[in-house]
């Protein structure tokens, strides 16, 4: 009640928190493929070197492709480069883009990139933009629930 959680059906919630030079990322454990709700486990990847964390929203294919290519993504020098690598991987996989209102190609996959230096949202056109204040961010169909609980 009062959290904006009126949506019925499968939802994804990815949250990132950056506090005093440390970053955390987490998610619920469900995802959807079409109208099927799947038990998926976490929808985020952690850099073995401890710098980057990537959370995935949208179809399960996006998280799968990120996982397959995580070493390239974690080797990136910026969140913008991670988004570029992710977009290329999805396009090579046959990801179908549609035109959004700004007439850029958009694919229904996106997420959050977090590091000790900040948090970036990755939009459906794979543009990475800095979260103002960089302290807390939620993404996915259930993001309103996370913001309401925060």
Short mmCIF file of N, CA and C in Angstrom, two decimals:
data_model
loop_
_atom_site.label_atom_id
_atom_site.label_comp_id
_atom_site.label_asym_id
_atom_site.label_seq_id
_atom_site.Cartn_x
_atom_site.Cartn_y
_atom_site.Cartn_z
N UNK A 1 0.83 -1.18 0.00
CA UNK A 1 0.00 0.00 0.00
C UNK A 1 0.88 1.24 0.00
N UNK A 2 0.59 2.11 -0.95
CA UNK A 2 1.33 3.34 -1.00
C UNK A 2 2.71 3.21 -1.61
N UNK A 3 3.09 2.01 -2.01
CA UNK A 3 4.42 1.81 -2.58
C UNK A 3 4.39 1.80 -4.11
N UNK A 4 3.25 1.95 -4.72
CA UNK A 4 3.18 1.91 -6.18
C UNK A 4 3.27 0.50 -6.73
N UNK A 5 2.95 -0.50 -5.95
CA UNK A 5 3.10 -1.90 -6.35
C UNK A 5 1.77 -2.50 -6.77
N UNK A 6 1.06 -1.85 -7.65
CA UNK A 6 -0.24 -2.35 -8.05
C UNK A 6 -0.17 -3.29 -9.24
N UNK A 7 1.00 -3.44 -9.86
CA UNK A 7 1.14 -4.29 -11.03
C UNK A 7 0.91 -5.75 -10.65
N UNK A 8 0.14 -6.44 -11.46
CA UNK A 8 -0.12 -7.86 -11.25
C UNK A 8 0.66 -8.62 -12.30
N UNK A 9 1.32 -9.67 -11.91
CA UNK A 9 2.08 -10.48 -12.86
C UNK A 9 3.56 -10.42 -12.56
N UNK A 10 4.37 -11.00 -13.45
CA UNK A 10 5.80 -11.08 -13.20
C UNK A 10 6.46 -9.71 -13.19
N UNK A 11 7.34 -9.50 -12.24
CA UNK A 11 8.09 -8.25 -12.15
C UNK A 11 9.55 -8.57 -11.87
N UNK A 12 10.40 -7.69 -12.36
CA UNK A 12 11.82 -7.73 -12.01
C UNK A 12 12.13 -6.52 -11.17
N UNK A 13 12.93 -6.70 -10.14
CA UNK A 13 13.43 -5.59 -9.35
C UNK A 13 14.94 -5.76 -9.21
N UNK A 14 15.69 -4.79 -9.70
CA UNK A 14 17.13 -4.73 -9.51
C UNK A 14 17.40 -3.47 -8.70
N UNK A 15 18.19 -3.57 -7.66
CA UNK A 15 18.54 -2.41 -6.84
C UNK A 15 20.06 -2.30 -6.75
N UNK A 16 20.53 -1.07 -6.76
CA UNK A 16 21.95 -0.81 -6.54
C UNK A 16 22.07 0.28 -5.49
N UNK A 17 23.06 0.13 -4.63
CA UNK A 17 23.33 1.09 -3.57
C UNK A 17 24.82 1.39 -3.58
N UNK A 18 25.15 2.66 -3.51
CA UNK A 18 26.55 3.07 -3.44
C UNK A 18 26.68 3.91 -2.19
N UNK A 19 27.57 3.49 -1.31
CA UNK A 19 27.73 4.19 -0.04
C UNK A 19 29.19 4.18 0.38
N UNK A 20 29.75 5.35 0.54
CA UNK A 20 31.13 5.53 1.03
C UNK A 20 32.16 4.70 0.25
N UNK A 21 32.05 4.74 -1.08
CA UNK A 21 33.04 4.07 -1.90
C UNK A 21 32.84 2.57 -2.07
N UNK A 22 31.70 2.06 -1.67
CA UNK A 22 31.39 0.65 -1.87
C UNK A 22 30.05 0.56 -2.61
N UNK A 23 29.90 -0.46 -3.43
CA UNK A 23 28.66 -0.63 -4.19
C UNK A 23 28.07 -2.01 -3.92
N UNK A 24 26.75 -2.06 -3.86
CA UNK A 24 26.02 -3.31 -3.69
C UNK A 24 24.97 -3.38 -4.79
N UNK A 25 24.66 -4.60 -5.20
CA UNK A 25 23.59 -4.79 -6.18
C UNK A 25 22.84 -6.06 -5.80
N UNK A 26 21.55 -6.08 -6.04
CA UNK A 26 20.76 -7.25 -5.71
C UNK A 26 19.47 -7.26 -6.51
N UNK A 27 18.74 -8.36 -6.42
CA UNK A 27 17.52 -8.48 -7.19
C UNK A 27 16.58 -9.47 -6.53
N UNK A 28 15.35 -9.46 -7.03
CA UNK A 28 14.45 -10.54 -6.68
C UNK A 28 14.93 -11.78 -7.45
N UNK A 29 14.20 -12.88 -7.35
CA UNK A 29 14.66 -14.12 -7.99
C UNK A 29 13.73 -14.61 -9.07
N UNK A 30 12.92 -13.72 -9.63
CA UNK A 30 12.01 -14.13 -10.71
C UNK A 30 12.27 -13.29 -11.94
N UNK A 31 12.00 -13.86 -13.07
CA UNK A 31 12.05 -13.13 -14.32
C UNK A 31 10.92 -13.64 -15.20
N UNK A 32 10.72 -12.99 -16.30
CA UNK A 32 9.65 -13.45 -17.19
C UNK A 32 10.18 -13.57 -18.61
N UNK A 33 9.61 -14.51 -19.32
CA UNK A 33 9.88 -14.69 -20.75
C UNK A 33 8.51 -14.72 -21.39
N UNK A 34 8.13 -13.63 -22.04
CA UNK A 34 6.75 -13.52 -22.50
C UNK A 34 5.84 -13.39 -21.30
N UNK A 35 4.84 -14.25 -21.19
CA UNK A 35 3.94 -14.21 -20.04
C UNK A 35 4.28 -15.29 -19.02
N UNK A 36 5.38 -16.01 -19.22
CA UNK A 36 5.78 -17.05 -18.29
C UNK A 36 6.69 -16.48 -17.21
N UNK A 37 6.35 -16.69 -15.97
CA UNK A 37 7.20 -16.30 -14.86
C UNK A 37 8.15 -17.46 -14.56
N UNK A 38 9.42 -17.17 -14.50
CA UNK A 38 10.44 -18.20 -14.29
C UNK A 38 11.20 -17.93 -13.00
N UNK A 39 11.54 -18.98 -12.29
CA UNK A 39 12.44 -18.87 -11.16
C UNK A 39 13.85 -18.82 -11.75
N UNK A 40 14.56 -17.75 -11.55
CA UNK A 40 15.79 -17.51 -12.30
C UNK A 40 17.02 -17.45 -11.43
N UNK A 41 16.86 -17.15 -10.16
CA UNK A 41 18.02 -16.85 -9.34
C UNK A 41 18.33 -15.37 -9.49
N UNK A 42 19.51 -14.99 -9.10
CA UNK A 42 19.84 -13.56 -9.19
C UNK A 42 20.00 -13.13 -10.64
N UNK A 43 19.75 -11.87 -10.89
CA UNK A 43 19.86 -11.30 -12.24
C UNK A 43 20.95 -10.25 -12.26
N UNK A 44 22.04 -10.57 -11.59
CA UNK A 44 23.15 -9.65 -11.55
C UNK A 44 24.45 -10.42 -11.62
N UNK A 45 25.49 -9.73 -12.04
CA UNK A 45 26.82 -10.32 -12.17
C UNK A 45 27.80 -9.47 -11.38
N UNK A 46 28.74 -10.12 -10.73
CA UNK A 46 29.76 -9.41 -9.97
C UNK A 46 31.13 -9.64 -10.59
N UNK A 47 31.84 -8.57 -10.79
CA UNK A 47 33.20 -8.60 -11.30
C UNK A 47 34.09 -9.36 -10.30
N UNK A 48 34.83 -10.38 -10.77
CA UNK A 48 35.71 -11.10 -9.84
C UNK A 48 36.76 -10.19 -9.19
N UNK A 49 37.10 -9.08 -9.84
CA UNK A 49 38.05 -8.13 -9.25
C UNK A 49 37.37 -7.17 -8.28
N UNK A 50 36.04 -7.27 -8.16
CA UNK A 50 35.32 -6.49 -7.18
C UNK A 50 35.00 -5.06 -7.57
N UNK A 51 35.16 -4.70 -8.86
CA UNK A 51 34.90 -3.31 -9.24
C UNK A 51 33.50 -3.10 -9.80
N UNK A 52 33.11 -3.88 -10.81
CA UNK A 52 31.82 -3.69 -11.48
C UNK A 52 30.77 -4.65 -10.96
N UNK A 53 29.52 -4.21 -10.97
CA UNK A 53 28.36 -5.06 -10.75
C UNK A 53 27.34 -4.68 -11.83
N UNK A 54 26.73 -5.68 -12.44
CA UNK A 54 25.78 -5.45 -13.52
C UNK A 54 24.48 -6.15 -13.18
N UNK A 55 23.38 -5.41 -13.18
CA UNK A 55 22.06 -5.97 -12.97
C UNK A 55 21.26 -5.91 -14.26
N UNK A 56 20.49 -6.94 -14.55
CA UNK A 56 19.79 -7.07 -15.83
C UNK A 56 18.28 -7.03 -15.63
N UNK A 57 17.58 -6.27 -16.49
CA UNK A 57 16.12 -6.28 -16.52
C UNK A 57 15.66 -6.59 -17.94
N UNK A 58 14.41 -6.99 -18.05
CA UNK A 58 13.89 -7.35 -19.37
C UNK A 58 13.91 -8.85 -19.54
N UNK A 59 13.78 -9.32 -20.78
CA UNK A 59 13.75 -10.75 -21.04
C UNK A 59 14.99 -11.47 -20.50
N UNK A 60 14.81 -12.72 -20.12
CA UNK A 60 15.91 -13.52 -19.57
C UNK A 60 17.10 -13.59 -20.53
N UNK A 61 16.86 -13.46 -21.83
CA UNK A 61 17.94 -13.55 -22.81
C UNK A 61 19.01 -12.49 -22.55
N UNK A 62 18.62 -11.31 -22.12
CA UNK A 62 19.59 -10.25 -21.84
C UNK A 62 20.55 -10.62 -20.72
N UNK A 63 20.01 -11.21 -19.65
CA UNK A 63 20.85 -11.65 -18.53
C UNK A 63 21.76 -12.79 -18.96
N UNK A 64 21.21 -13.70 -19.77
CA UNK A 64 21.99 -14.83 -20.27
C UNK A 64 23.17 -14.34 -21.12
N UNK A 65 22.90 -13.40 -22.03
CA UNK A 65 23.96 -12.88 -22.89
C UNK A 65 24.99 -12.09 -22.10
N UNK A 66 24.55 -11.37 -21.09
CA UNK A 66 25.50 -10.66 -20.24
C UNK A 66 26.40 -11.64 -19.50
N UNK A 67 25.80 -12.72 -19.00
CA UNK A 67 26.59 -13.73 -18.29
C UNK A 67 27.62 -14.39 -19.21
N UNK A 68 27.20 -14.70 -20.44
CA UNK A 68 28.13 -15.31 -21.40
C UNK A 68 29.30 -14.40 -21.74
N UNK A 69 29.09 -13.10 -21.68
CA UNK A 69 30.10 -12.13 -22.11
C UNK A 69 30.61 -11.28 -20.96
N UNK A 70 30.46 -11.76 -19.75
CA UNK A 70 30.81 -10.95 -18.58
C UNK A 70 32.29 -10.60 -18.51
N UNK A 71 33.18 -11.46 -18.96
CA UNK A 71 34.60 -11.12 -18.88
C UNK A 71 34.93 -9.92 -19.75
N UNK A 72 34.34 -9.84 -20.94
CA UNK A 72 34.54 -8.67 -21.79
C UNK A 72 33.92 -7.43 -21.14
N UNK A 73 32.74 -7.59 -20.57
CA UNK A 73 32.07 -6.45 -19.95
C UNK A 73 32.84 -5.96 -18.73
N UNK A 74 33.34 -6.88 -17.92
CA UNK A 74 34.09 -6.47 -16.73
C UNK A 74 35.44 -5.87 -17.07
N UNK A 75 35.95 -6.17 -18.26
CA UNK A 75 37.22 -5.58 -18.69
C UNK A 75 37.07 -4.17 -19.23
N UNK A 76 35.84 -3.67 -19.30
CA UNK A 76 35.58 -2.33 -19.84
C UNK A 76 36.11 -1.26 -18.90
N UNK A 77 36.39 -0.11 -19.48
CA UNK A 77 36.92 1.01 -18.70
C UNK A 77 35.85 1.95 -18.18
N UNK A 78 34.59 1.77 -18.60
CA UNK A 78 33.52 2.66 -18.15
C UNK A 78 32.18 1.95 -18.28
N UNK A 79 31.18 2.51 -17.61
CA UNK A 79 29.82 1.98 -17.72
C UNK A 79 29.32 2.14 -19.16
N UNK A 80 29.74 3.21 -19.82
CA UNK A 80 29.33 3.42 -21.21
C UNK A 80 29.88 2.33 -22.12
N UNK A 81 31.11 1.91 -21.86
CA UNK A 81 31.70 0.83 -22.65
C UNK A 81 31.01 -0.50 -22.35
N UNK A 82 30.64 -0.74 -21.11
CA UNK A 82 29.88 -1.95 -20.77
C UNK A 82 28.57 -1.98 -21.57
N UNK A 83 27.87 -0.84 -21.59
CA UNK A 83 26.61 -0.76 -22.34
C UNK A 83 26.83 -1.02 -23.82
N UNK A 84 27.92 -0.50 -24.37
CA UNK A 84 28.23 -0.70 -25.80
C UNK A 84 28.49 -2.19 -26.09
N UNK A 85 29.29 -2.83 -25.25
CA UNK A 85 29.57 -4.26 -25.43
C UNK A 85 28.28 -5.06 -25.35
N UNK A 86 27.44 -4.76 -24.35
CA UNK A 86 26.18 -5.47 -24.16
C UNK A 86 25.29 -5.30 -25.38
N UNK A 87 25.20 -4.08 -25.91
CA UNK A 87 24.37 -3.82 -27.09
C UNK A 87 24.87 -4.63 -28.28
N UNK A 88 26.19 -4.66 -28.49
CA UNK A 88 26.76 -5.42 -29.61
C UNK A 88 26.46 -6.90 -29.49
N UNK A 89 26.58 -7.44 -28.28
CA UNK A 89 26.31 -8.86 -28.04
C UNK A 89 24.84 -9.18 -28.34
N UNK A 90 23.94 -8.33 -27.87
CA UNK A 90 22.51 -8.56 -28.11
C UNK A 90 22.21 -8.46 -29.61
N UNK A 91 22.79 -7.48 -30.29
CA UNK A 91 22.57 -7.32 -31.73
C UNK A 91 23.09 -8.53 -32.50
N UNK A 92 24.29 -9.01 -32.14
CA UNK A 92 24.86 -10.19 -32.81
C UNK A 92 23.99 -11.42 -32.59
N UNK A 93 23.31 -11.46 -31.45
CA UNK A 93 22.44 -12.58 -31.12
C UNK A 93 21.10 -12.49 -31.85
N UNK A 94 20.88 -11.41 -32.56
CA UNK A 94 19.62 -11.25 -33.29
C UNK A 94 18.58 -10.46 -32.55
N UNK A 95 18.99 -9.73 -31.51
CA UNK A 95 18.06 -8.88 -30.77
C UNK A 95 17.33 -7.95 -31.71
N UNK A 96 16.03 -7.92 -31.60
CA UNK A 96 15.22 -7.11 -32.51
C UNK A 96 15.01 -5.74 -31.90
N UNK A 97 15.44 -4.74 -32.62
CA UNK A 97 15.27 -3.36 -32.15
C UNK A 97 14.01 -2.76 -32.75
N UNK A 98 13.37 -1.91 -31.99
CA UNK A 98 12.23 -1.15 -32.50
C UNK A 98 12.52 0.32 -32.25
N UNK A 99 11.90 1.19 -33.01
CA UNK A 99 12.11 2.62 -32.83
C UNK A 99 11.32 3.12 -31.63
N UNK A 100 12.00 3.86 -30.75
CA UNK A 100 11.27 4.45 -29.64
C UNK A 100 10.93 5.89 -29.98
N UNK A 101 10.39 6.63 -29.02
CA UNK A 101 9.92 7.98 -29.31
C UNK A 101 11.03 8.92 -29.76
N UNK A 102 12.27 8.65 -29.42
CA UNK A 102 13.36 9.51 -29.86
C UNK A 102 14.00 8.99 -31.15
N UNK A 103 13.36 8.01 -31.77
CA UNK A 103 13.80 7.44 -33.05
C UNK A 103 15.18 6.78 -32.96
N UNK A 104 15.49 6.23 -31.80
CA UNK A 104 16.70 5.42 -31.67
C UNK A 104 16.27 3.97 -31.51
N UNK A 105 17.13 3.05 -31.90
CA UNK A 105 16.80 1.64 -31.76
C UNK A 105 16.72 1.27 -30.28
N UNK A 106 15.67 0.60 -29.91
CA UNK A 106 15.47 0.19 -28.52
C UNK A 106 15.16 -1.30 -28.48
N UNK A 107 15.78 -1.99 -27.56
CA UNK A 107 15.55 -3.40 -27.32
C UNK A 107 15.10 -3.51 -25.87
N UNK A 108 14.14 -4.35 -25.59
CA UNK A 108 13.56 -4.41 -24.25
C UNK A 108 14.48 -5.13 -23.26
N UNK A 109 15.71 -4.68 -23.19
CA UNK A 109 16.72 -5.21 -22.26
C UNK A 109 17.44 -4.00 -21.69
N UNK A 110 17.79 -4.04 -20.46
CA UNK A 110 18.53 -2.94 -19.86
C UNK A 110 18.98 -3.34 -18.48
N UNK A 111 19.34 -2.35 -17.68
CA UNK A 111 19.75 -2.68 -16.33
C UNK A 111 20.44 -1.56 -15.61
N UNK A 112 21.27 -1.96 -14.68
CA UNK A 112 22.03 -1.04 -13.84
C UNK A 112 23.48 -1.51 -13.81
N UNK A 113 24.39 -0.57 -13.89
CA UNK A 113 25.81 -0.84 -13.68
C UNK A 113 26.22 -0.06 -12.44
N UNK A 114 26.90 -0.72 -11.52
CA UNK A 114 27.34 -0.05 -10.29
C UNK A 114 28.82 -0.33 -10.07
N UNK A 115 29.48 0.64 -9.47
CA UNK A 115 30.88 0.50 -9.05
C UNK A 115 31.08 1.41 -7.85
N UNK A 116 32.23 1.35 -7.21
CA UNK A 116 32.48 2.28 -6.11
C UNK A 116 32.43 3.75 -6.56
N UNK A 117 32.54 3.99 -7.87
CA UNK A 117 32.53 5.36 -8.38
C UNK A 117 31.15 5.89 -8.73
N UNK A 118 30.12 5.05 -8.73
CA UNK A 118 28.79 5.53 -9.06
C UNK A 118 27.86 4.45 -9.53
N UNK A 119 26.67 4.88 -9.97
CA UNK A 119 25.64 4.00 -10.49
C UNK A 119 25.16 4.58 -11.81
N UNK A 120 24.96 3.72 -12.80
CA UNK A 120 24.48 4.12 -14.11
C UNK A 120 23.29 3.26 -14.50
N UNK A 121 22.25 3.88 -15.04
CA UNK A 121 21.13 3.15 -15.62
C UNK A 121 21.47 2.84 -17.07
N UNK A 122 21.13 1.64 -17.51
CA UNK A 122 21.31 1.25 -18.91
C UNK A 122 19.90 1.15 -19.50
N UNK A 123 19.58 2.06 -20.42
CA UNK A 123 18.24 2.12 -20.99
C UNK A 123 18.03 1.09 -22.08
N UNK A 124 16.81 0.98 -22.60
CA UNK A 124 16.49 0.00 -23.64
C UNK A 124 17.21 0.29 -24.97
N UNK A 125 17.80 1.48 -25.10
CA UNK A 125 18.62 1.78 -26.27
C UNK A 125 20.10 1.61 -25.94
N UNK A 126 20.39 1.05 -24.76
CA UNK A 126 21.74 0.78 -24.26
C UNK A 126 22.56 2.04 -24.03
N UNK A 127 21.89 3.16 -23.82
CA UNK A 127 22.59 4.36 -23.38
C UNK A 127 22.79 4.24 -21.88
N UNK A 128 23.98 4.60 -21.42
CA UNK A 128 24.28 4.58 -19.99
C UNK A 128 24.23 6.02 -19.48
N UNK A 129 23.45 6.26 -18.44
CA UNK A 129 23.46 7.60 -17.87
C UNK A 129 23.59 7.52 -16.37
N UNK A 130 24.32 8.49 -15.83
CA UNK A 130 24.66 8.52 -14.42
C UNK A 130 23.43 8.80 -13.58
N UNK A 131 23.28 8.05 -12.51
CA UNK A 131 22.20 8.29 -11.55
C UNK A 131 22.60 9.48 -10.69
N UNK A 132 21.78 10.54 -10.67
CA UNK A 132 22.12 11.69 -9.83
C UNK A 132 22.29 11.27 -8.38
N UNK A 133 23.27 11.79 -7.74
CA UNK A 133 23.65 11.44 -6.37
C UNK A 133 24.27 10.06 -6.28
N UNK A 134 23.94 9.16 -7.21
CA UNK A 134 24.54 7.84 -7.26
C UNK A 134 24.43 7.02 -6.01
N UNK A 135 23.45 7.26 -5.15
CA UNK A 135 23.36 6.54 -3.90
C UNK A 135 22.48 5.31 -3.98
N UNK A 136 21.30 5.43 -4.61
CA UNK A 136 20.36 4.31 -4.68
C UNK A 136 19.63 4.37 -6.01
N UNK A 137 19.42 3.20 -6.59
CA UNK A 137 18.71 3.14 -7.85
C UNK A 137 17.98 1.80 -7.93
N UNK A 138 16.81 1.81 -8.51
CA UNK A 138 16.06 0.59 -8.76
C UNK A 138 15.58 0.62 -10.19
N UNK A 139 15.51 -0.55 -10.82
CA UNK A 139 15.09 -0.65 -12.22
C UNK A 139 14.26 -1.91 -12.36
N UNK A 140 13.45 -1.95 -13.39
CA UNK A 140 12.60 -3.11 -13.68
C UNK A 140 11.14 -2.76 -13.42
N UNK A 141 10.28 -3.68 -13.79
CA UNK A 141 8.84 -3.45 -13.65
C UNK A 141 8.42 -3.25 -12.21
N UNK A 142 9.19 -3.78 -11.29
CA UNK A 142 8.86 -3.62 -9.86
C UNK A 142 9.66 -2.55 -9.15
N UNK A 143 10.30 -1.65 -9.90
CA UNK A 143 11.15 -0.62 -9.29
C UNK A 143 10.39 0.24 -8.29
N UNK A 144 9.13 0.53 -8.57
CA UNK A 144 8.35 1.37 -7.65
C UNK A 144 8.26 0.74 -6.26
N UNK A 145 8.23 -0.60 -6.22
CA UNK A 145 8.20 -1.29 -4.92
C UNK A 145 9.49 -1.02 -4.13
N UNK A 146 10.61 -1.04 -4.83
CA UNK A 146 11.90 -0.81 -4.18
C UNK A 146 12.01 0.63 -3.70
N UNK A 147 11.59 1.58 -4.53
CA UNK A 147 11.64 2.98 -4.12
C UNK A 147 10.70 3.24 -2.96
N UNK A 148 9.54 2.59 -2.96
CA UNK A 148 8.59 2.75 -1.87
C UNK A 148 9.13 2.20 -0.57
N UNK A 149 9.88 1.12 -0.64
CA UNK A 149 10.44 0.50 0.56
C UNK A 149 11.66 1.26 1.07
N UNK A 150 12.34 1.98 0.17
CA UNK A 150 13.55 2.71 0.56
C UNK A 150 13.17 3.88 1.38
#
